[in-house]
JSON list of C-alpha atoms in Angstrom, two decimals:
[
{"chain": "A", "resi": 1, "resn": "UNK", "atom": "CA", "xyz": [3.22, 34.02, -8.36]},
{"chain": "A", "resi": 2, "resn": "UNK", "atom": "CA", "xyz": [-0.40, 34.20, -9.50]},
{"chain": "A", "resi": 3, "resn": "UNK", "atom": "CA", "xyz": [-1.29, 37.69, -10.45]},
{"chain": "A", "resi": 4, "resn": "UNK", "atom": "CA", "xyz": [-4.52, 38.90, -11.63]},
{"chain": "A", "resi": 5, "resn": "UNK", "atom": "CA", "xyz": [-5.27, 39.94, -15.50]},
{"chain": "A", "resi": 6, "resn": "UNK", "atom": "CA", "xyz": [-8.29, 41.18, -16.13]},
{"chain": "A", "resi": 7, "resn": "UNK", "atom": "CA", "xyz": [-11.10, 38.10, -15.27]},
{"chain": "A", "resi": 8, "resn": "UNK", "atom": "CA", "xyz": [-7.95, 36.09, -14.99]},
{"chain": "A", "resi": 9, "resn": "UNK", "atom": "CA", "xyz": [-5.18, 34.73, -13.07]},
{"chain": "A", "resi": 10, "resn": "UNK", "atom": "CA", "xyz": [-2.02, 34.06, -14.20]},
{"chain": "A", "resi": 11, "resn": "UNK", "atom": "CA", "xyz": [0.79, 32.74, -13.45]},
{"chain": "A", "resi": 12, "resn": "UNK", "atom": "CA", "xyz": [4.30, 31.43, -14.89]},
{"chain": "A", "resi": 13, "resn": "UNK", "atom": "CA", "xyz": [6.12, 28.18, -13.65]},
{"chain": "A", "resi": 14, "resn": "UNK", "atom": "CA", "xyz": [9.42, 26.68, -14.34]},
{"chain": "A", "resi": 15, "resn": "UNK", "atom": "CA", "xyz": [10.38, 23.43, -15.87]},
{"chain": "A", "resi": 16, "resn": "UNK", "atom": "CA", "xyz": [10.42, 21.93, -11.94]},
{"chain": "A", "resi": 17, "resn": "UNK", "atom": "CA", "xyz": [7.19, 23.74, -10.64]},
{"chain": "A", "resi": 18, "resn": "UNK", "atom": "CA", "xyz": [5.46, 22.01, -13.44]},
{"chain": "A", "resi": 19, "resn": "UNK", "atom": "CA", "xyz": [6.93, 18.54, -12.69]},
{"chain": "A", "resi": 20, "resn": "UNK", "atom": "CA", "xyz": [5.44, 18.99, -9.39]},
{"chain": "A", "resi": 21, "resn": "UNK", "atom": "CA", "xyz": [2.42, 20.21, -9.67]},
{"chain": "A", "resi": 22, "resn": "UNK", "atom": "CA", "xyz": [1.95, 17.38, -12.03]},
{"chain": "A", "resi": 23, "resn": "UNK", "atom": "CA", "xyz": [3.43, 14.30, -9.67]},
{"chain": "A", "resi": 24, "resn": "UNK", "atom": "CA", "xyz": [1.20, 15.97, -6.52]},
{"chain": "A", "resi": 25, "resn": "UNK", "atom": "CA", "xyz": [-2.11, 16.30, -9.01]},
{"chain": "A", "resi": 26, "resn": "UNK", "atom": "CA", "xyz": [-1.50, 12.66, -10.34]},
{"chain": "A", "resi": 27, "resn": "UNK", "atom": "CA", "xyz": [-0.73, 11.54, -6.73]},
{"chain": "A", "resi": 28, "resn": "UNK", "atom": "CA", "xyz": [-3.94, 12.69, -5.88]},
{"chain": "A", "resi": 29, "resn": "UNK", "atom": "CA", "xyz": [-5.82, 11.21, -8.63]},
{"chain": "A", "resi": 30, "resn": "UNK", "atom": "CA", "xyz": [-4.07, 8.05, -7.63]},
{"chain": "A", "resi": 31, "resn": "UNK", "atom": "CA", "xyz": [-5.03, 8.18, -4.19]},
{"chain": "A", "resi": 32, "resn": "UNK", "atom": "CA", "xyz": [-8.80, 8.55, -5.31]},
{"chain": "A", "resi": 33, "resn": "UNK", "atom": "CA", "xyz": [-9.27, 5.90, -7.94]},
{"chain": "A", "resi": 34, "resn": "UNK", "atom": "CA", "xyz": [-6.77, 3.21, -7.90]},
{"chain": "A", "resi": 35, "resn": "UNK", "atom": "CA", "xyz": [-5.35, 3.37, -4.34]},
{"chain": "A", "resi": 36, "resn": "UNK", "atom": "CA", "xyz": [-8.97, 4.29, -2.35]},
{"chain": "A", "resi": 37, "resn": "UNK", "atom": "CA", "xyz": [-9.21, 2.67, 0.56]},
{"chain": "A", "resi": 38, "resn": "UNK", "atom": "CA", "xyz": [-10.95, 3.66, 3.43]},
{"chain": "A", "resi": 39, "resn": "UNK", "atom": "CA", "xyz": [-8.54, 2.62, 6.33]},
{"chain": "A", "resi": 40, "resn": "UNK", "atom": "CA", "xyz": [-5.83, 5.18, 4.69]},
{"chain": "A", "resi": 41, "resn": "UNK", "atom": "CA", "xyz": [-5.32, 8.23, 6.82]},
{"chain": "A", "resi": 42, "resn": "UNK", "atom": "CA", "xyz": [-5.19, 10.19, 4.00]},
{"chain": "A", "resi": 43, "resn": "UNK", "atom": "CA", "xyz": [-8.65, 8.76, 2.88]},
{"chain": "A", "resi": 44, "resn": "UNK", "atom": "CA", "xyz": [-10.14, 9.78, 6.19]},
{"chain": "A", "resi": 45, "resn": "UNK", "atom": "CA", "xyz": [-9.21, 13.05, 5.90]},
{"chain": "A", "resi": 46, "resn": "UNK", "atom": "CA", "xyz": [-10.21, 14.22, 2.94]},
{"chain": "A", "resi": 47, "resn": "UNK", "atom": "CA", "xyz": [-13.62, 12.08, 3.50]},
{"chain": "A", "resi": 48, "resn": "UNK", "atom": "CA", "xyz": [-14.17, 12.83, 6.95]},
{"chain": "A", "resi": 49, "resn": "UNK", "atom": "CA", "xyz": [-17.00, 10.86, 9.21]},
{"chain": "A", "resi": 50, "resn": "UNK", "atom": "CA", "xyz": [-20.16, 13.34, 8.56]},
{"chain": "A", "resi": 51, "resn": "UNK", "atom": "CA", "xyz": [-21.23, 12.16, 12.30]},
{"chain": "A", "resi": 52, "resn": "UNK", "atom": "CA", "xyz": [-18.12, 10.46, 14.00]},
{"chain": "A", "resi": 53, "resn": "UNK", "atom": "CA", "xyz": [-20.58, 9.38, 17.06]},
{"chain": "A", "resi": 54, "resn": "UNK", "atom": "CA", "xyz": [-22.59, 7.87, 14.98]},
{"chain": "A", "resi": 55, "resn": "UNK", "atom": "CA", "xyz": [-21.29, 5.21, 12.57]},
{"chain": "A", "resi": 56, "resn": "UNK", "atom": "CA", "xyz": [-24.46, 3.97, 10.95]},
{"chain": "A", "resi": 57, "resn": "UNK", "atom": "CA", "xyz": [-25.83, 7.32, 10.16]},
{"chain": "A", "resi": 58, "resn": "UNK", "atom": "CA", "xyz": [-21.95, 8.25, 9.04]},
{"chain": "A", "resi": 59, "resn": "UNK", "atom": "CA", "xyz": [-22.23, 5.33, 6.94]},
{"chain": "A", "resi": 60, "resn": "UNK", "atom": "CA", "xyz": [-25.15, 6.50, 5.56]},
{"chain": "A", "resi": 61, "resn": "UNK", "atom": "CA", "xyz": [-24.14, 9.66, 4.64]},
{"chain": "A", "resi": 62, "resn": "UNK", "atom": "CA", "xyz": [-21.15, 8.59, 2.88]},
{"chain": "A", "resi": 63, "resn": "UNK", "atom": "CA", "xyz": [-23.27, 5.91, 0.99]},
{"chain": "A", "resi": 64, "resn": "UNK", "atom": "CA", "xyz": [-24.62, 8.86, -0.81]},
{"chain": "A", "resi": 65, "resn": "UNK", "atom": "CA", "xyz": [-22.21, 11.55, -1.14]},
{"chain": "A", "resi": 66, "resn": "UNK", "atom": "CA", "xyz": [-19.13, 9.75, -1.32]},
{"chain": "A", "resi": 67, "resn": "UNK", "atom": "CA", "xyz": [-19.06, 8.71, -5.22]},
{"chain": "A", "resi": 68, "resn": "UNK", "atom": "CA", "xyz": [-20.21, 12.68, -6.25]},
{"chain": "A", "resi": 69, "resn": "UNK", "atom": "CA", "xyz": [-17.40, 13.91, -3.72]},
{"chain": "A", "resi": 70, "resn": "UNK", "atom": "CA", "xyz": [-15.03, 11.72, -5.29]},
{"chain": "A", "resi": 71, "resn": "UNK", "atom": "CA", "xyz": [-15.56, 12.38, -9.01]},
{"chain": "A", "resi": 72, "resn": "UNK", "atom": "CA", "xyz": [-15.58, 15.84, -8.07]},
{"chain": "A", "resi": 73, "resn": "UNK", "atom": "CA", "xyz": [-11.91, 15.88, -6.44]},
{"chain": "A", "resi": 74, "resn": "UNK", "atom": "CA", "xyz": [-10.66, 13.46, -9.57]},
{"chain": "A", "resi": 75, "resn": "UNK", "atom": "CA", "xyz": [-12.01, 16.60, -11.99]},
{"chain": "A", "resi": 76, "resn": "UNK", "atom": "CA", "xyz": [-10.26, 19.55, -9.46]},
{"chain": "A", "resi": 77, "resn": "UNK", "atom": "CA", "xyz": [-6.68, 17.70, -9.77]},
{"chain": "A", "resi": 78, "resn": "UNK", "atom": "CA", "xyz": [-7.59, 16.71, -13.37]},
{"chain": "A", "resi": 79, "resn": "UNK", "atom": "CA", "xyz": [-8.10, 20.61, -13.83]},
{"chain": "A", "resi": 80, "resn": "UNK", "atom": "CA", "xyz": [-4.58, 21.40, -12.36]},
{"chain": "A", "resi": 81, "resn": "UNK", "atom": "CA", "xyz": [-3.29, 18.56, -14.87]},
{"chain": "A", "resi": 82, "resn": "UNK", "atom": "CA", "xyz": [-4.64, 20.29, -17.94]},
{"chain": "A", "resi": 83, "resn": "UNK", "atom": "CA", "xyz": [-4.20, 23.92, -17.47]},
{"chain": "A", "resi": 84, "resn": "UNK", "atom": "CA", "xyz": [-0.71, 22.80, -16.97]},
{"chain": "A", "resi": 85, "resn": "UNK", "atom": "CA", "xyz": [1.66, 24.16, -19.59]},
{"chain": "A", "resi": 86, "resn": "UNK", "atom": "CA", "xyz": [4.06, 21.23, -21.32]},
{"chain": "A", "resi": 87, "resn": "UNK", "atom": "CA", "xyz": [6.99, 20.13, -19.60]},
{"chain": "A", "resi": 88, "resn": "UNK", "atom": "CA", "xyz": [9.44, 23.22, -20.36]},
{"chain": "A", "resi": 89, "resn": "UNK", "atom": "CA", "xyz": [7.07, 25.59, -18.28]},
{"chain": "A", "resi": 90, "resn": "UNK", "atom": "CA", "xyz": [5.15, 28.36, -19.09]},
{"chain": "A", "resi": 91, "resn": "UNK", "atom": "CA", "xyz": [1.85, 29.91, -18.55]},
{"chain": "A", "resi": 92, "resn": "UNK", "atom": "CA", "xyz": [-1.29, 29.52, -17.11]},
{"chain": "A", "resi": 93, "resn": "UNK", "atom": "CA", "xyz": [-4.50, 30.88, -17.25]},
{"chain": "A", "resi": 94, "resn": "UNK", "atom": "CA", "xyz": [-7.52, 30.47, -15.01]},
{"chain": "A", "resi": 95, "resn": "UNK", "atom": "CA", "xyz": [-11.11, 31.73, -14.96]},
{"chain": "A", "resi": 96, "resn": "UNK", "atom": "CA", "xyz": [-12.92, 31.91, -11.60]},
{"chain": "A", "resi": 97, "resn": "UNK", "atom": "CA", "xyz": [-14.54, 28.61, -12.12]},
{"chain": "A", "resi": 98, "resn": "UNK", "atom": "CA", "xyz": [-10.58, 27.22, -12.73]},
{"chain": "A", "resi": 99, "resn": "UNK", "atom": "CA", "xyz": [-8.82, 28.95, -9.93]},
{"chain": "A", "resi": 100, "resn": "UNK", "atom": "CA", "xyz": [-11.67, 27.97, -7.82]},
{"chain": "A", "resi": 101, "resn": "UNK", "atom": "CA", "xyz": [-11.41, 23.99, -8.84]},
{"chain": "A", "resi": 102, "resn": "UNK", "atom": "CA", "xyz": [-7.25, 24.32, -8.49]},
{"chain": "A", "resi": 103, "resn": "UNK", "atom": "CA", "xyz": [-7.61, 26.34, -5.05]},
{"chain": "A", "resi": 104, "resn": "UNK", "atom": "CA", "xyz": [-9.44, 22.79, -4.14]},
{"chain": "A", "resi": 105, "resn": "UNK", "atom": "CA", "xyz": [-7.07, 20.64, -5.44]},
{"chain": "A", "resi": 106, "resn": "UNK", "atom": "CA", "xyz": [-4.26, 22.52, -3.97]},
{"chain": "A", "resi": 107, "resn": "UNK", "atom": "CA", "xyz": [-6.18, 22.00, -0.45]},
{"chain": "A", "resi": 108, "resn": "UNK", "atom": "CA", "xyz": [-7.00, 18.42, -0.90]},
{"chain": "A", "resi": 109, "resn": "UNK", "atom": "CA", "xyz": [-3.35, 18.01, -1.83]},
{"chain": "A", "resi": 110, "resn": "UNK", "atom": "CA", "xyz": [-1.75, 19.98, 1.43]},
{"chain": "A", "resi": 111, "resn": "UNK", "atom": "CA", "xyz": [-4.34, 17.55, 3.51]},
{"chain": "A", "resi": 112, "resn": "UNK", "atom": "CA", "xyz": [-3.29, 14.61, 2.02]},
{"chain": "A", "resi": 113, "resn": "UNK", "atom": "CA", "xyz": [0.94, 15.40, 2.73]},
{"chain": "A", "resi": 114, "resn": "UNK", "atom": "CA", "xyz": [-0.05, 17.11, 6.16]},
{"chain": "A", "resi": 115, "resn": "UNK", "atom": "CA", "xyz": [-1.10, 13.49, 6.96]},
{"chain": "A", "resi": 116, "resn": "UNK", "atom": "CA", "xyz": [1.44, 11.65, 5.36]},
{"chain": "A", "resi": 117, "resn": "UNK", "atom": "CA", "xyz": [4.59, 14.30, 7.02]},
{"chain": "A", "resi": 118, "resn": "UNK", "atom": "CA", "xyz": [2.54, 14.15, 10.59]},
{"chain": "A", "resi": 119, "resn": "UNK", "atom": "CA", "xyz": [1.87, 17.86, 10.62]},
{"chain": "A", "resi": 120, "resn": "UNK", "atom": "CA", "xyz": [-0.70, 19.16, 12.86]},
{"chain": "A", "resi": 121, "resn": "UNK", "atom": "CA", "xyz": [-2.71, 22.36, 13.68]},
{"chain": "A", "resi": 122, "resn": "UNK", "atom": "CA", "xyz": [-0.25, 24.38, 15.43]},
{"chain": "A", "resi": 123, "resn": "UNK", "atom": "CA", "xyz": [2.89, 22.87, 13.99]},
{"chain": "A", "resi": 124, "resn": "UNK", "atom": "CA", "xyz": [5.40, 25.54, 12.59]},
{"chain": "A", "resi": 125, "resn": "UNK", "atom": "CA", "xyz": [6.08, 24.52, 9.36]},
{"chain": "A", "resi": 126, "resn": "UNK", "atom": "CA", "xyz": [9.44, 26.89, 9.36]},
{"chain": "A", "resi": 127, "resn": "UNK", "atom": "CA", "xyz": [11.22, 25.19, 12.63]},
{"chain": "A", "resi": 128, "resn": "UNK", "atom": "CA", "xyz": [9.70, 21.74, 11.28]},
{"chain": "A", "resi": 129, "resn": "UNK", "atom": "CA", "xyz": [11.65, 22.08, 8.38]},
{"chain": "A", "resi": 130, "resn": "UNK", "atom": "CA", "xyz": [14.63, 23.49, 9.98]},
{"chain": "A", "resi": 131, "resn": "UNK", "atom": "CA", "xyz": [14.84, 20.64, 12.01]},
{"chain": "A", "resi": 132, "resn": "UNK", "atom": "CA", "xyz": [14.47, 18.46, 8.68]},
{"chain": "A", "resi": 133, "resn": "UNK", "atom": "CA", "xyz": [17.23, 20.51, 6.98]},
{"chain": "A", "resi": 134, "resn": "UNK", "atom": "CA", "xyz": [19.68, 20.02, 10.42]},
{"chain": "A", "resi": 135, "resn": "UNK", "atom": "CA", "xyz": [19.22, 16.21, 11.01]},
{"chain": "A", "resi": 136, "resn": "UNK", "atom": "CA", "xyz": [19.99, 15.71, 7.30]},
{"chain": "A", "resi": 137, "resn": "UNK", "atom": "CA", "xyz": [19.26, 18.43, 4.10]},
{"chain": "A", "resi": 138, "resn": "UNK", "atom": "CA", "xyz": [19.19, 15.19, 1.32]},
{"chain": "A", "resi": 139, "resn": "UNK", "atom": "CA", "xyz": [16.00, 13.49, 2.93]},
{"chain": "A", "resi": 140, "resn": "UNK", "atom": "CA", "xyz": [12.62, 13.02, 1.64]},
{"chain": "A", "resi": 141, "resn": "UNK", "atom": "CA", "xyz": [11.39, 14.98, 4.07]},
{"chain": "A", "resi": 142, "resn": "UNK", "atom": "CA", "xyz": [13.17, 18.21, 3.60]},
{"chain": "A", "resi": 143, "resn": "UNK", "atom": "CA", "xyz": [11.65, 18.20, 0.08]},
{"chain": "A", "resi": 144, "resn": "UNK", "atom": "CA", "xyz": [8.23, 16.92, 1.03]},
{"chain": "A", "resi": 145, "resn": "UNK", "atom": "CA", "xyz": [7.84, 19.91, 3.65]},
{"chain": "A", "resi": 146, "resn": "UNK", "atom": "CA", "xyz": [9.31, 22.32, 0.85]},
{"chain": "A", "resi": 147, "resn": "UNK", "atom": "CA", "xyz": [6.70, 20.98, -1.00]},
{"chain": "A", "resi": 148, "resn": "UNK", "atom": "CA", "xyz": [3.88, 21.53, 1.11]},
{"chain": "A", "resi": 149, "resn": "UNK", "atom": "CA", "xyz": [5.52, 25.20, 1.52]},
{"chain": "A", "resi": 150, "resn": "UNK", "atom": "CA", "xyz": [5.22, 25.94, -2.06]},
{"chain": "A", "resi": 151, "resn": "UNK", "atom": "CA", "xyz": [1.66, 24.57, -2.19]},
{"chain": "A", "resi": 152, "resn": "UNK", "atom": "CA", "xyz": [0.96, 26.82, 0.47]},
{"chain": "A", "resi": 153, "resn": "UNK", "atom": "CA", "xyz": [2.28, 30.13, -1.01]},
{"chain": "A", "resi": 154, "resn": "UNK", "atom": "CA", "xyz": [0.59, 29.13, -4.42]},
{"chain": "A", "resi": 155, "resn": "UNK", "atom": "CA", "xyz": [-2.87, 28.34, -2.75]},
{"chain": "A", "resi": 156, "resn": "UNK", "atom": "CA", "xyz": [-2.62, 31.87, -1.36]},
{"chain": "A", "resi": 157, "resn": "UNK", "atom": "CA", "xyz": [-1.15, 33.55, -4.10]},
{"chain": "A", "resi": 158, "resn": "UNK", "atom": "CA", "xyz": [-4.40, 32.21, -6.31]},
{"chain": "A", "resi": 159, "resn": "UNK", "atom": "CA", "xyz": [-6.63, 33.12, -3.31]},
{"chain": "A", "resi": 160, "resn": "UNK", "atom": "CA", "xyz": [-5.26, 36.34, -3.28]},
{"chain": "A", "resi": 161, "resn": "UNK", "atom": "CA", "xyz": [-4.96, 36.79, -7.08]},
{"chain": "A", "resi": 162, "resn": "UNK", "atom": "CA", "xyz": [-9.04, 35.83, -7.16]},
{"chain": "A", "resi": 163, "resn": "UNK", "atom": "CA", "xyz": [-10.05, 38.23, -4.69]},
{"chain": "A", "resi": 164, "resn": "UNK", "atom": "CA", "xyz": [-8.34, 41.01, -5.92]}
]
């Protein structure tokens, strides 16, 4: 997907790709401004306890860095949401400091439907959805785990595009 051209990487989506990308970047966004709350799953994943013995001092912590580590996973998804081409598809093109803010987005993003589709470390994402596709190929889930999938492969296609 992502292929490297000169100090850039590049890649082409589809028409779909780019509806995607946008509902999971927007989701995101979503999840950070309007629909923050710290008893979400999601929320406590992607802001984990900086000392989970200690609640006061984790408290603490996040009294300080929480609004800067916020705002700065708002701008990564905002980043995927305007280097976006329109609608019909078509190309993009990211400097290292791009690339580098999408492969964060991209991560933030897999955490946040890891959570929400109960995945864990370990859990084979192939036989997980096999067994979606088997108990019924229409769900939700089949196309949230395809989705996950894809934002896989693209987070290491960019990795690997930025490192070549």
């Amino acid at each position: 997907m992502f292929r490297r051209q000169g100090e850039y990487c590049v890649a082409t989506f589809a028409t779909d790709e780019v509806r995607v990308l946008r509902k999971v970047a927007g989701e995101v966004v979503g999840l950070l401004t309007d629909g923050f709350d710290h008893d979400d799953p999601v929320v406590g994943r992607l802001f984990p306890d900086a000392y989970p013995d200690e609640p006061t001092e984790s408290a603490e912590f996040r009294l300080y860095t929480e609004g800067d580590l916020k705002t700065a996973k708002i701008d990564q998804a905002g980043a995927v949401l305007a280097a976006l081409p329109d609608a019909s598809g078509g190309e993009v093109r990211l400097d290292g400091e791009a690339a580098e803010a999408w492969l964060r987005a991209l991560n933030d993003a897999r955490l946040a439907m890891g959570v929400r589709l109960d995945l864990k470390d370990g859990t084979d994402l192939g036989e997980e959805l096999d067994d979606a596709v088997l108990q019924d190929p229409t769900s939700s889930r089949v196309f949230q785990l395809s989705v996950y999938a894809y934002l896989g492969y693209l987070q290491e296609s960019l990795l690997n595009a930025l490192v070549d």
